[in-house]
Coordinates of C-alpha atoms and ligand atoms in Angstrom, one line a residue:
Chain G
X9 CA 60.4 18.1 47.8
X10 CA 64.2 18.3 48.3
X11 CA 66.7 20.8 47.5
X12 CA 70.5 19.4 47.0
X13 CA 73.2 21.5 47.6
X14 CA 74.0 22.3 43.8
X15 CA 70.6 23.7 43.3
X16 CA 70.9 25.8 46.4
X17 CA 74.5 27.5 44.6
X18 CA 72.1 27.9 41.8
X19 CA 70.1 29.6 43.6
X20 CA 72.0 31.5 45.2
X21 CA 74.2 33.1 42.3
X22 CA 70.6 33.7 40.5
X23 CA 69.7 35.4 43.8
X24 CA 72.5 37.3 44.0
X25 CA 72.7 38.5 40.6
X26 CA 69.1 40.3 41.1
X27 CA 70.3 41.4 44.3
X28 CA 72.9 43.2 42.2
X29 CA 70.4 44.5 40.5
X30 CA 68.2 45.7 42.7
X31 CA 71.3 47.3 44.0
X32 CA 71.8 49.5 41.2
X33 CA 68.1 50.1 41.8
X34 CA 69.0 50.8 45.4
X35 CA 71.9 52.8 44.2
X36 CA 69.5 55.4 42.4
X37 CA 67.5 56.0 44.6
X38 CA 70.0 56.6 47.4
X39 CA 72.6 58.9 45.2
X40 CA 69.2 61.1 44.3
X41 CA 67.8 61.3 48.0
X42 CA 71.4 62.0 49.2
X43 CA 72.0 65.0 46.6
X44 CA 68.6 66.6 46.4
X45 CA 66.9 65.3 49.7
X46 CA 64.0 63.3 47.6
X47 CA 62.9 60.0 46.9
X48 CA 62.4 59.7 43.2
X49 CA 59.5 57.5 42.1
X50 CA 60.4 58.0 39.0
X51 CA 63.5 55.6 39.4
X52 CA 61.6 52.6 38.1
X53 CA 60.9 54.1 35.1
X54 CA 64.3 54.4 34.1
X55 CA 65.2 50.8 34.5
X56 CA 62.1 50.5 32.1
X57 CA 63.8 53.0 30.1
X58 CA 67.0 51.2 29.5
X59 CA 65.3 48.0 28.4
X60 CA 63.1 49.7 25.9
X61 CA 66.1 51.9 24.9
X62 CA 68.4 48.9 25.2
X63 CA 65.7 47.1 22.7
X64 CA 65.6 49.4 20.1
X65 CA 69.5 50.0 20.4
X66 CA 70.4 46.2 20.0
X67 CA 67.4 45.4 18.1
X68 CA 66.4 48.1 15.7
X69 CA 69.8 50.0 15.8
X70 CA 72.0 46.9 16.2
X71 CA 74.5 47.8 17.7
X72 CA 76.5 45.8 19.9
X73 CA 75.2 44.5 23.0
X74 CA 78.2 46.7 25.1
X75 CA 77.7 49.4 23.0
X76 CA 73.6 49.2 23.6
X77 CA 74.2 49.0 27.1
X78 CA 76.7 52.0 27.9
X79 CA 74.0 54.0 24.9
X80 CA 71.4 53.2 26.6
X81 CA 72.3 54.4 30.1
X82 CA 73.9 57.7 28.8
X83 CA 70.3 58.6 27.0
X84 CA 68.7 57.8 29.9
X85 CA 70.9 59.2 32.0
X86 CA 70.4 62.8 30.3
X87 CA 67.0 62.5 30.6
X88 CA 67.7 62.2 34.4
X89 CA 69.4 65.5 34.2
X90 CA 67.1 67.1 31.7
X91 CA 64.2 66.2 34.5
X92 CA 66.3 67.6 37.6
X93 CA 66.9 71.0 35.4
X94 CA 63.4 71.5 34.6
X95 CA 61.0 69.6 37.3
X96 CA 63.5 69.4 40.6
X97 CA 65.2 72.6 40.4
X98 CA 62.7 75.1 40.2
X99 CA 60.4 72.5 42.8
X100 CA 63.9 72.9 45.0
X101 CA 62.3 75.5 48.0
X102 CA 58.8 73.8 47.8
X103 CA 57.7 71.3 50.5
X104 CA 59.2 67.4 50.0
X105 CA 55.6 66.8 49.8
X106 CA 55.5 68.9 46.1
X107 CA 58.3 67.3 45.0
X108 CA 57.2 63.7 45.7
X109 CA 54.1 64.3 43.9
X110 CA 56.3 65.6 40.9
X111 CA 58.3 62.4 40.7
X112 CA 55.1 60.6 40.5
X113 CA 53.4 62.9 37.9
X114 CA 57.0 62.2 35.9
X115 CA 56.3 58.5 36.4
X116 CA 52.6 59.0 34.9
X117 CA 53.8 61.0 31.8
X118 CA 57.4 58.8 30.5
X119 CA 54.9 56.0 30.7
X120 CA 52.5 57.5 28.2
X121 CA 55.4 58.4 26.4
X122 CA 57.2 55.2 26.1
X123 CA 53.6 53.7 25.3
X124 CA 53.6 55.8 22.2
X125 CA 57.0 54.9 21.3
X126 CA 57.1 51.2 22.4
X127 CA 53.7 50.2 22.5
X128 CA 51.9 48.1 24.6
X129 CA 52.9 44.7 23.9
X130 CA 55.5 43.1 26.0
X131 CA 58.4 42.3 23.3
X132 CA 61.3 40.0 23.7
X133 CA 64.8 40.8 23.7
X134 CA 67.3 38.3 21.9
X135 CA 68.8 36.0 24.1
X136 CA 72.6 38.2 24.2
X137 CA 73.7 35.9 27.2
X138 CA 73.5 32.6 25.4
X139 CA 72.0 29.7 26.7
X140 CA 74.9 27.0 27.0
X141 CA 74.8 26.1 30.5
X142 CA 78.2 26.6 31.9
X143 CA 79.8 23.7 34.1
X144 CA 81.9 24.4 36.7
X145 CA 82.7 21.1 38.2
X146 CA 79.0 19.6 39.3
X147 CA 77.7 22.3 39.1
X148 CA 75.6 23.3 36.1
X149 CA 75.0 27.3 36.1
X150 CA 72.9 29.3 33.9
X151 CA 75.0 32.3 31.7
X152 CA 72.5 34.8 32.2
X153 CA 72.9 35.5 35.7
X154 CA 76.4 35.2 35.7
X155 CA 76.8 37.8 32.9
X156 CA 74.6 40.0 35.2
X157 CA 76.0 39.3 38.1
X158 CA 79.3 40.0 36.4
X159 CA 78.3 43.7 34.7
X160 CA 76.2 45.4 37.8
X161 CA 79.2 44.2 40.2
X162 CA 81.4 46.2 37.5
X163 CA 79.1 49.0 37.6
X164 CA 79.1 48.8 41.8
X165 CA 82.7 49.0 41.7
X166 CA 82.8 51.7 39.2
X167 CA 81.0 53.9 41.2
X168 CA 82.2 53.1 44.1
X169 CA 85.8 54.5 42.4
X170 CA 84.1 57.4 41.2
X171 CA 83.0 58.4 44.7
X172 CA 86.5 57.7 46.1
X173 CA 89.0 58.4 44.4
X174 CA 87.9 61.6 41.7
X175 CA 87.9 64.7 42.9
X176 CA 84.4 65.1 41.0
X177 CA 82.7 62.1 42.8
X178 CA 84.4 63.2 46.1
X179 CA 82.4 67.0 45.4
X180 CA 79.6 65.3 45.0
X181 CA 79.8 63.7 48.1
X182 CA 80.8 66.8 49.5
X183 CA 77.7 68.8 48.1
X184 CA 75.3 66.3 49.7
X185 CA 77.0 66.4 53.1
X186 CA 76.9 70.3 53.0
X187 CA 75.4 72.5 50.5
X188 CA 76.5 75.5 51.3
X189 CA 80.0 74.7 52.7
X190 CA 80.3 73.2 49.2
X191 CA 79.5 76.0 47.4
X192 CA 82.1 78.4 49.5
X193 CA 84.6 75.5 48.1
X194 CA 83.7 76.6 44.1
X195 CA 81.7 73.6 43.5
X196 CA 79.0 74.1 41.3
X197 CA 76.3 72.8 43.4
X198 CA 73.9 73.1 41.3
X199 CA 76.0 71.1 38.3
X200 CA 75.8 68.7 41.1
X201 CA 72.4 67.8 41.4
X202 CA 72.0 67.3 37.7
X203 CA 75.3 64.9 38.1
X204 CA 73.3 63.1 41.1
X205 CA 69.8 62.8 38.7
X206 CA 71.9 61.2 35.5
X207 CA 73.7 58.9 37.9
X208 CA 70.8 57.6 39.4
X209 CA 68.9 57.5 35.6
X210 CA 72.0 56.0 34.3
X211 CA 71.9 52.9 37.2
X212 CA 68.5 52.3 36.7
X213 CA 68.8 51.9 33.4
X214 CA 72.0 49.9 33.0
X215 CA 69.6 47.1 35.5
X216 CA 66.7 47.2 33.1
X217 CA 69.1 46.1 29.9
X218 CA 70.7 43.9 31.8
X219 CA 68.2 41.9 32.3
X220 CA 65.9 42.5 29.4
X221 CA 67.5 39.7 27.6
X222 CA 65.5 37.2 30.8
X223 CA 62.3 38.8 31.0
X224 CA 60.3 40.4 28.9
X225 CA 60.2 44.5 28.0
X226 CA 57.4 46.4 28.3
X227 CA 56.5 49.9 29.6
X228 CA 54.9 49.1 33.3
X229 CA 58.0 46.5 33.9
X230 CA 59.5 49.9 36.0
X231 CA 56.7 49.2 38.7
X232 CA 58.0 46.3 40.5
X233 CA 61.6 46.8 39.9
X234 CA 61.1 50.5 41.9
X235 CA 59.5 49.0 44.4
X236 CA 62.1 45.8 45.4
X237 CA 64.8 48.8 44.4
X238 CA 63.2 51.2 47.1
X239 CA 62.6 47.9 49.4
X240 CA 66.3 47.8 48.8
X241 CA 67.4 50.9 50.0
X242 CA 65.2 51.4 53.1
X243 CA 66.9 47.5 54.2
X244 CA 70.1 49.1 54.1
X245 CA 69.3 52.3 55.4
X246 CA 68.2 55.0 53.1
X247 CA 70.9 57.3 52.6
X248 CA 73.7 54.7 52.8
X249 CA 75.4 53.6 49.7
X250 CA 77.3 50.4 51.3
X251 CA 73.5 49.9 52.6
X252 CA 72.0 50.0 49.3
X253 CA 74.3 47.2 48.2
X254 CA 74.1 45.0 50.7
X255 CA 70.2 45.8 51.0
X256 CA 69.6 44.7 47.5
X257 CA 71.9 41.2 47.9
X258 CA 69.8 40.2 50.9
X259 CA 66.6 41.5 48.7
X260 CA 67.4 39.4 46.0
X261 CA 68.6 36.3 47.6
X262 CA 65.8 36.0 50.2
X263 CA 63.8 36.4 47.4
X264 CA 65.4 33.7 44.7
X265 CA 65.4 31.5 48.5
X266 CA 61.6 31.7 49.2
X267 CA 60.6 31.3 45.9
X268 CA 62.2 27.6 45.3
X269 CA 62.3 26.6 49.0
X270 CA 58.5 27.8 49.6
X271 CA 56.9 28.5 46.6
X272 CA 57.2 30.8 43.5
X273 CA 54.2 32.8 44.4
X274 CA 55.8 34.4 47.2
X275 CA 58.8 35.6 45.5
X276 CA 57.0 39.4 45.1
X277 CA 55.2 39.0 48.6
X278 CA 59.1 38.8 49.8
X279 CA 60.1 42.6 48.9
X280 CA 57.3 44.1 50.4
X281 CA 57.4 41.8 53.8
X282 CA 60.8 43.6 54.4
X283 CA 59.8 46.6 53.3
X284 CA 57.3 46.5 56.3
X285 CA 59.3 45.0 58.8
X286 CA 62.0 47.2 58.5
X287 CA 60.0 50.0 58.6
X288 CA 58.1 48.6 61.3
X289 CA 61.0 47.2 63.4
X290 CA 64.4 49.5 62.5
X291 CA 62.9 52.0 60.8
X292 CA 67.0 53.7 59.9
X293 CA 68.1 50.1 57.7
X294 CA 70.3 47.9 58.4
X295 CA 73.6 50.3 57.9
X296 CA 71.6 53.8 58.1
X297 CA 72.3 56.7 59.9
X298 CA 70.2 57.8 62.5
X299 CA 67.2 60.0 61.8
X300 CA 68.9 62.5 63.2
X301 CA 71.8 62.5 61.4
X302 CA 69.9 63.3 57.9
X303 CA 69.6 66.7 58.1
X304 CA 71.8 68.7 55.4
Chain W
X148 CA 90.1 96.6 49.1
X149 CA 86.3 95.0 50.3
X150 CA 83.8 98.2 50.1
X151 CA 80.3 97.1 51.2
X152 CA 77.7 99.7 50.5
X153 CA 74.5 99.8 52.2
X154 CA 73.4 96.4 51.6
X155 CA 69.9 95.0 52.8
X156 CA 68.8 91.4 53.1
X157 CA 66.1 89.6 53.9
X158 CA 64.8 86.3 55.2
X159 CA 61.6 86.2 53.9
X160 CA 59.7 89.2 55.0
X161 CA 62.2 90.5 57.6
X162 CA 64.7 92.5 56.9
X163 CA 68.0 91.5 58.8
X164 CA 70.4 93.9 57.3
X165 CA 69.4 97.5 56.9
X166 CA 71.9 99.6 55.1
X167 CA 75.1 97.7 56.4
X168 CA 78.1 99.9 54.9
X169 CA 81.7 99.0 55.6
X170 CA 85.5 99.2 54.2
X171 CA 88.5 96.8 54.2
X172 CA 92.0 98.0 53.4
X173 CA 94.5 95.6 52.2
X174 CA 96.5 93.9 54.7
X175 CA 94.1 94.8 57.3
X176 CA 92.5 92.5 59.8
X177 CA 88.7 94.2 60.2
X178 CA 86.7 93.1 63.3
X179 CA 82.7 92.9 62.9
X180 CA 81.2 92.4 66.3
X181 CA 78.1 92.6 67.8
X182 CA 75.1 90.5 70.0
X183 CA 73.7 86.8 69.1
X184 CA 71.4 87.8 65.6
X185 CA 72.8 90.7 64.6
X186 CA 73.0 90.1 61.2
X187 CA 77.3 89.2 61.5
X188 CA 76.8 86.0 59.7
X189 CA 74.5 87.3 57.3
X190 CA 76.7 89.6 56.3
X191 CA 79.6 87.1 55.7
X192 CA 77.1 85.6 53.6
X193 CA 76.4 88.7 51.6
X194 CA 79.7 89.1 50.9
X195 CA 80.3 85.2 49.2
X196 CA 77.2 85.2 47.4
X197 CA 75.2 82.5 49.8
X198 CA 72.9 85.0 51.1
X199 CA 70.9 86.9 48.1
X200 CA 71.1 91.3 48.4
X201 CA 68.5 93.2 47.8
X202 CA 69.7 96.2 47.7
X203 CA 73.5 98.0 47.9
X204 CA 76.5 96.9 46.3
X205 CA 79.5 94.9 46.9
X206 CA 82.6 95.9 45.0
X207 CA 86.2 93.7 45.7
X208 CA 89.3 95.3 44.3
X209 CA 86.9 97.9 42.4
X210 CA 84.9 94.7 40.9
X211 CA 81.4 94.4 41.5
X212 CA 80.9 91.5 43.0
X213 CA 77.5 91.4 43.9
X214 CA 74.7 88.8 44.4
X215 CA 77.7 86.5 42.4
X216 CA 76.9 82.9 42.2
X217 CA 78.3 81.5 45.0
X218 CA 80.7 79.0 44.1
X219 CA 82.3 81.6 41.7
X220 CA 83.0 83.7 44.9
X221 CA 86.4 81.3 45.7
X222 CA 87.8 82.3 42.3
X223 CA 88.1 85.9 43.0
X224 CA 90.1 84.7 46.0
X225 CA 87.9 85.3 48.7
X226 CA 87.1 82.8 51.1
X227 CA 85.1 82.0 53.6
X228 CA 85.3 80.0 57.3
X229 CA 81.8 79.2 58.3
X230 CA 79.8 79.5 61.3
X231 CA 80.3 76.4 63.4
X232 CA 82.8 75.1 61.5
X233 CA 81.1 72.9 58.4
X234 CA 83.6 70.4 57.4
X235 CA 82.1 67.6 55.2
X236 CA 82.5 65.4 58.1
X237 CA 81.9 61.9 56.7
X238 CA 85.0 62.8 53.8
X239 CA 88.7 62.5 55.8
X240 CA 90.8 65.4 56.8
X241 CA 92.9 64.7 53.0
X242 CA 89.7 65.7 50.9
X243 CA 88.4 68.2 53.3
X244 CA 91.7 69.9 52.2
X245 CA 91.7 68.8 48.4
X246 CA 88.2 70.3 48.2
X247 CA 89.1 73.3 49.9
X248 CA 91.4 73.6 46.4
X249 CA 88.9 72.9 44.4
X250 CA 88.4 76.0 42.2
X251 CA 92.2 76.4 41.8
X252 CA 93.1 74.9 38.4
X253 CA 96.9 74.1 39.5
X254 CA 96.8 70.9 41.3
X255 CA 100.7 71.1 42.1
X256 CA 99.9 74.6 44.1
X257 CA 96.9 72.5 45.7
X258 CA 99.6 69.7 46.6
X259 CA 101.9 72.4 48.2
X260 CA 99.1 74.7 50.0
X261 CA 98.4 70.9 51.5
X262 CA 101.6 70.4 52.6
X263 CA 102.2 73.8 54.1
X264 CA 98.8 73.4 56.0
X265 CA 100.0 70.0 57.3
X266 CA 103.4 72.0 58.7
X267 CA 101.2 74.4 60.3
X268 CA 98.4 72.1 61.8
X269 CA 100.7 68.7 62.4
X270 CA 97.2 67.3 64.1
X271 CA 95.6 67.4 61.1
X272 CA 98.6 65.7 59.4
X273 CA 98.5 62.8 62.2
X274 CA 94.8 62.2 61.1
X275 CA 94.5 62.6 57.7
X276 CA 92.7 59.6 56.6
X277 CA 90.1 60.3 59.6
X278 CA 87.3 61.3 59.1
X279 CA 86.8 64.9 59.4
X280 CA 83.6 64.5 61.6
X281 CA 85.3 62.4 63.9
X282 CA 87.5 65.1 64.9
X283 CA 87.8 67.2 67.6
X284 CA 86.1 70.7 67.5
X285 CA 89.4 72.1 68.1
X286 CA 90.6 70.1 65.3
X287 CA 87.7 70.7 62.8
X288 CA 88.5 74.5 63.3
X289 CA 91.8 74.1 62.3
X290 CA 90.6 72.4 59.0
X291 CA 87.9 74.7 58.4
X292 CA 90.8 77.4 58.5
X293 CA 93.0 75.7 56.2
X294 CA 90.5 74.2 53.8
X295 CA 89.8 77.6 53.4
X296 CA 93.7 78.8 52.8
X297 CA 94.4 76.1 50.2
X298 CA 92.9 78.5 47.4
X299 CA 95.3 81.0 48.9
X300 CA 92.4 83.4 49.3
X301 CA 93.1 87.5 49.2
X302 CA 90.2 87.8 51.5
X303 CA 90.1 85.5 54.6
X304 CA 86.1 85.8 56.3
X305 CA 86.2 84.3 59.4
X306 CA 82.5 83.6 61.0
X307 CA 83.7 83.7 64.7
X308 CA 86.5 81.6 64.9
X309 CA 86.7 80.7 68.9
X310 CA 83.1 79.2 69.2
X311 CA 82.8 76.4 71.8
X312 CA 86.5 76.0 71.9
X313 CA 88.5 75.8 75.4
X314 CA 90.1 78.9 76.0
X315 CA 93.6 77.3 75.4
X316 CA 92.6 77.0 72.0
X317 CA 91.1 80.0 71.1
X318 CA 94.4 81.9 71.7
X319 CA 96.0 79.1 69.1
X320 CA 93.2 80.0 66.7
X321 CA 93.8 84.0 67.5
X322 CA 97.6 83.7 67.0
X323 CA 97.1 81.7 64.0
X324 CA 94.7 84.5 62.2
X325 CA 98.1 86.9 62.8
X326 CA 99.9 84.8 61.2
X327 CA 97.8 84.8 58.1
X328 CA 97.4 88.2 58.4
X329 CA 100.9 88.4 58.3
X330 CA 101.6 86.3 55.6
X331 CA 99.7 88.6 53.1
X332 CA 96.0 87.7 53.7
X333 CA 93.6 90.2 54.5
X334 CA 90.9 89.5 57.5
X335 CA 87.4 90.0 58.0
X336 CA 86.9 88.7 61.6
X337 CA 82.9 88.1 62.9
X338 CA 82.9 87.5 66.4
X339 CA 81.3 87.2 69.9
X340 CA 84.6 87.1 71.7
X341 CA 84.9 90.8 71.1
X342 CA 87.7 91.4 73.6
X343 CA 90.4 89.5 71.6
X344 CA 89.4 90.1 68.3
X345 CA 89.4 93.9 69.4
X346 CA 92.5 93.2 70.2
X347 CA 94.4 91.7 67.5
X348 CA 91.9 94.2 64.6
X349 CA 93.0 97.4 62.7
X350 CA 89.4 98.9 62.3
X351 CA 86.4 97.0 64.0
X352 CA 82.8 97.7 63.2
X353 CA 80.1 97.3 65.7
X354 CA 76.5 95.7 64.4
X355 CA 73.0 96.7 66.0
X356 CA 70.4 94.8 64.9
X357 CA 71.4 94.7 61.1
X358 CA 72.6 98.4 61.3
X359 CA 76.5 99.6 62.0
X360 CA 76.1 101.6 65.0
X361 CA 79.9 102.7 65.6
X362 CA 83.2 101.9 64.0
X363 CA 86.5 102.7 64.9
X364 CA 89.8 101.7 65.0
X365 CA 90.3 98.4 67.4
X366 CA 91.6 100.5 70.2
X367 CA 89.1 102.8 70.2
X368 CA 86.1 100.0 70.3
X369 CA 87.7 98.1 73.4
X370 CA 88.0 101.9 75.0
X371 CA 84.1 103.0 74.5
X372 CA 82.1 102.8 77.7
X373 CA 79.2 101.4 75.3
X374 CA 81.3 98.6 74.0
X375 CA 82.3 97.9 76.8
X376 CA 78.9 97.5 79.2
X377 CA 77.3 95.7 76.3
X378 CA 79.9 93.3 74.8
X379 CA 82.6 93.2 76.7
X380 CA 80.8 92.3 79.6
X381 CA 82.3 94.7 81.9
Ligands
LIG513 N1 67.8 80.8 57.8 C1 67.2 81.8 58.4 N2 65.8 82.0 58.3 C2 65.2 83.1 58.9 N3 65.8 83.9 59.7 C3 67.2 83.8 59.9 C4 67.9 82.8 59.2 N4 69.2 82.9 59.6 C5 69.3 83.9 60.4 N5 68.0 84.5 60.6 C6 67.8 85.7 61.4 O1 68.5 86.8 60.9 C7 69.0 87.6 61.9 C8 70.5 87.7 61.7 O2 71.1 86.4 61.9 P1 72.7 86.1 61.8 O3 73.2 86.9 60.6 O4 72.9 84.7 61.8 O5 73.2 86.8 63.1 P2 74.6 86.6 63.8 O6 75.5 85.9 62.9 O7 75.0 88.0 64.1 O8 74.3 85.9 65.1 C9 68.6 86.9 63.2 O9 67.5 87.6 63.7 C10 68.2 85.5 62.8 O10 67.2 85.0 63.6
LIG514 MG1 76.4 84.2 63.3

């Protein structure tokens, strides 16, 4: 069985362009951890929560496929910040343990909601991307992935503006660094956190419409795409937003890789194998900090 | 112009201040000394709202200010230099300094304060896209103090200034807290390094064990035998 070097590209830009997406995965769950010192299980659940949003918005709602994107992650995005107002805050001084357990409880209870919205058959969404095949000299590539790869690197770079160059992203930064040194600056810390929680939300929602429109929607799809997205972030070192990116390329490519050049099959085993051996091998990521270094 | 009125505060079930009373005039610079866990930083805490009190009152320029959320604390114009420095070390020196005027709603007075704190500290100016936690702690003192002068604060709390520096900078840092002083900014000076900041103080206030156990005028504290055999190490 032989793989030519056209196929390879092919895979690789469909690899990257789930790398990109497990980036934004990545990219939730690092923004939360960083601002409120938690790892959000609940993260998956909002990239279920965009497609299903996304769905009804497109579908039901039909609006525009840009417009049903940006809606969709600004709902779910406030219901990240309804959930840090009235689940994380008041859990703030409790044990990490508590708090854990809370994100999973949250997990538990927007799936039983979204059953009762959505139901529990896995529904389509319209093919948005096309299907012409694109030609770019020999090589034939699929539009789907481009169009993916195209809006999460938007998305990347978008944040990666907001955290640079506004004053607000640079207080947020700021508040996670030092809590209380940001509050002597007039930053409403607080404001903060609920900022960090709709970020995160948003991300993981604006990956679950993206790429509704290749798989299908339904209400456990969050599962898998929490898991590769946590996978994500402990490869690049939790914590680390440059590490969350390039934790999710490597995810997704190594994973688009295994799959044609071993075998299909493995293409789930791949997340957790690095998951594992990163935990087992360098347990701070590829560009973490040092455990040490993580305290507030 | 800062009355502080037998406050208490507690970690948990201890009580680490126990009826802390105190007075800053306008202009002044007010020395708070005393031993390792004395309740100094506490108190600096009290005052910007970090550190919840249980009991006493807080009044600034006859406000009541309180058990006031904290980050609403920089808008009344007081600010605060924390123990052990606390720069956001992984943003650069720039937005270390940008931050610092974060509550002020003119960003051309923010622009100037910056530029006036570069003429002061040229250091800081040299490194400003560094990152602040790669600086020197010498260096990160100097942007803790102006971070917390680009709000152009009324009230300047200082959580002892001179820790772990080398004695050729802790006279810098002392000379440049008379400088503030004398450009209009009043002083409330927490320190271990009682001898200079006796010194350089109007009215100094001596903490036992979360209680004032003598005040006076700065002359008068470097002059008391106590003082003297217990902090001055003499
Ligand atoms: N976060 C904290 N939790 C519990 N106790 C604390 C905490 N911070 C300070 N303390 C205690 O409160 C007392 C006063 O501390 P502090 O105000 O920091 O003293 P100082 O600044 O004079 O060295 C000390 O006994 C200290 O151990
Ligand atoms: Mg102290």
């Amino acid at each position: 069985m032989g793989i030519n070097i056209f196929d390879l590209l092919q895979v690789t830009i469909g690899g990257v362009a789930m790398g990109c997406i497990y980036a934004l995965m990545a990219l939730g769950f690092t923004i939360i951890y960083n601002a409120l010192r938690l790892i959000n299980f609940a993260q998956g659940d909002m990239f279920m929560l965009g497609a299903t949003f996304g769905l009804t918005f497109y579908v039901s709602l039909s609006f525009p496929f840009p417009l049903a994107l940006i809606a969709a992650g600004v709902v779910v995005g406030v219901i990240g910040m309804v959930i840090e107002r009235t689940v994380f805050r008041p859990l703030r001084n409790y044990p990490l343990f508590n708090l854990i357990i809370a994100t999973i409880g949250i997990s538990i209870t927007i799936r039983a909601l979204a059953l009762l919205i959505w139901g529990s058959q896995a529904m389509s969404f319209p093919p948005v991307y096309g299907d012409k095949p694109i030609k770019v000299g020999q090589i034939i590539l699929l539009p789907s992935y481009l169009w993916v790869l195209l809006i999460s690197v938007m998305f990347i770079i978008l944040l990666q503006l907001f955290f640079t160059k506004t004053i607000l992203g640079k207080a947020m930064r700021a508040s996670a660094q030092n809590r209380n040194a940001a509050f002597l600056m007039g930053i409403n810390v607080f404001f903060m956190d609920s900022l960090a929680s709709a970020i995160s939300a948003g991300l993981g929602a604006v990956g679950g419409i993206l790429v509704a429109p290749i798989f299908f929607v339904e209400t456990e799809m969050g599962a898998l795409a929490g898991l590769k997205g946590f996978a994500a972030a402990v490869l690049g070192g939790f914590g680390s937003i440059p590490g969350a990116i390039a934790g999710g390329v490597i995810l997704g490519l190594a994973e688009n890789l295994a799959a044609s050049l071993i075998s299909s099959t493995y293409r789930d085993a791949v997340a957790f194998i690095i998951l594992i051996g990163v935990l087992l091998l360098k347990p701070n990521g590829l560009l973490g900090k040092k455990a040490g270094d993580f305290k507030a | 112009m800062l009355l502080v009125e037998n406050i208490y505060c507690s970690y948990g079930n201890i009580e680490v201040l126990k009826g802390i009373s105190f007075e800053i005039m306008q202009g002044q610079i007010v020395a708070l000394i005393g031993a390792n866990g004395a309740g100094k930083t506490t108190t600096l805490k009290a005052i910007s709202g970090l550190m919840p009190v249980a009991k006493g009152s807080i009044l600034f320029k006859g406000e009541n200010i309180t058990n006031l959320t904290p980050y609403k604390t920089v808008a009344k114009r007081i600010a605060q230099v924390p123990e052990g420095r606390q720069v956001f070390p992984e943003l650069s020196v720039l937005d270390n300094l940008l931050l610092g005027g974060y509550s002020v709603k003119d960003k051309d007075r923010v622009r100037n304060q910056i530029d006036t704190m570069f003429r002061r500290f040229p250091r800081l100016k040299e490194r400003k896209k560094q990152q602040a936690g790669t600086l020197s702690g010498g260096e990160q003192q100097m942007l803790a103090i102006g971070r917390a002068l680009i709000s152009e604060p009324e009230l300047l709390l200082l959580d002892e200034p001179s820790m772990g520096l080398a004695p050729i900078l802790v006279g810098e840092v002392f000379d440049i807290i008379e400088e503030i002083r004398e450009q209009g900014t009043t002083i409330l000076l927490v320190e271990q390094n009682a001898h200079m900041a006796l010194n350089i103080a109007d009215k100094a206030y001596v903490i036992q064990t979360g209680e004032i156990v003598l005040e006076g005028s700065g002359e008068e504290i470097v002059n008391n035998e106590e003082v003297r055999k217990a902090y001055l190490a003499e």
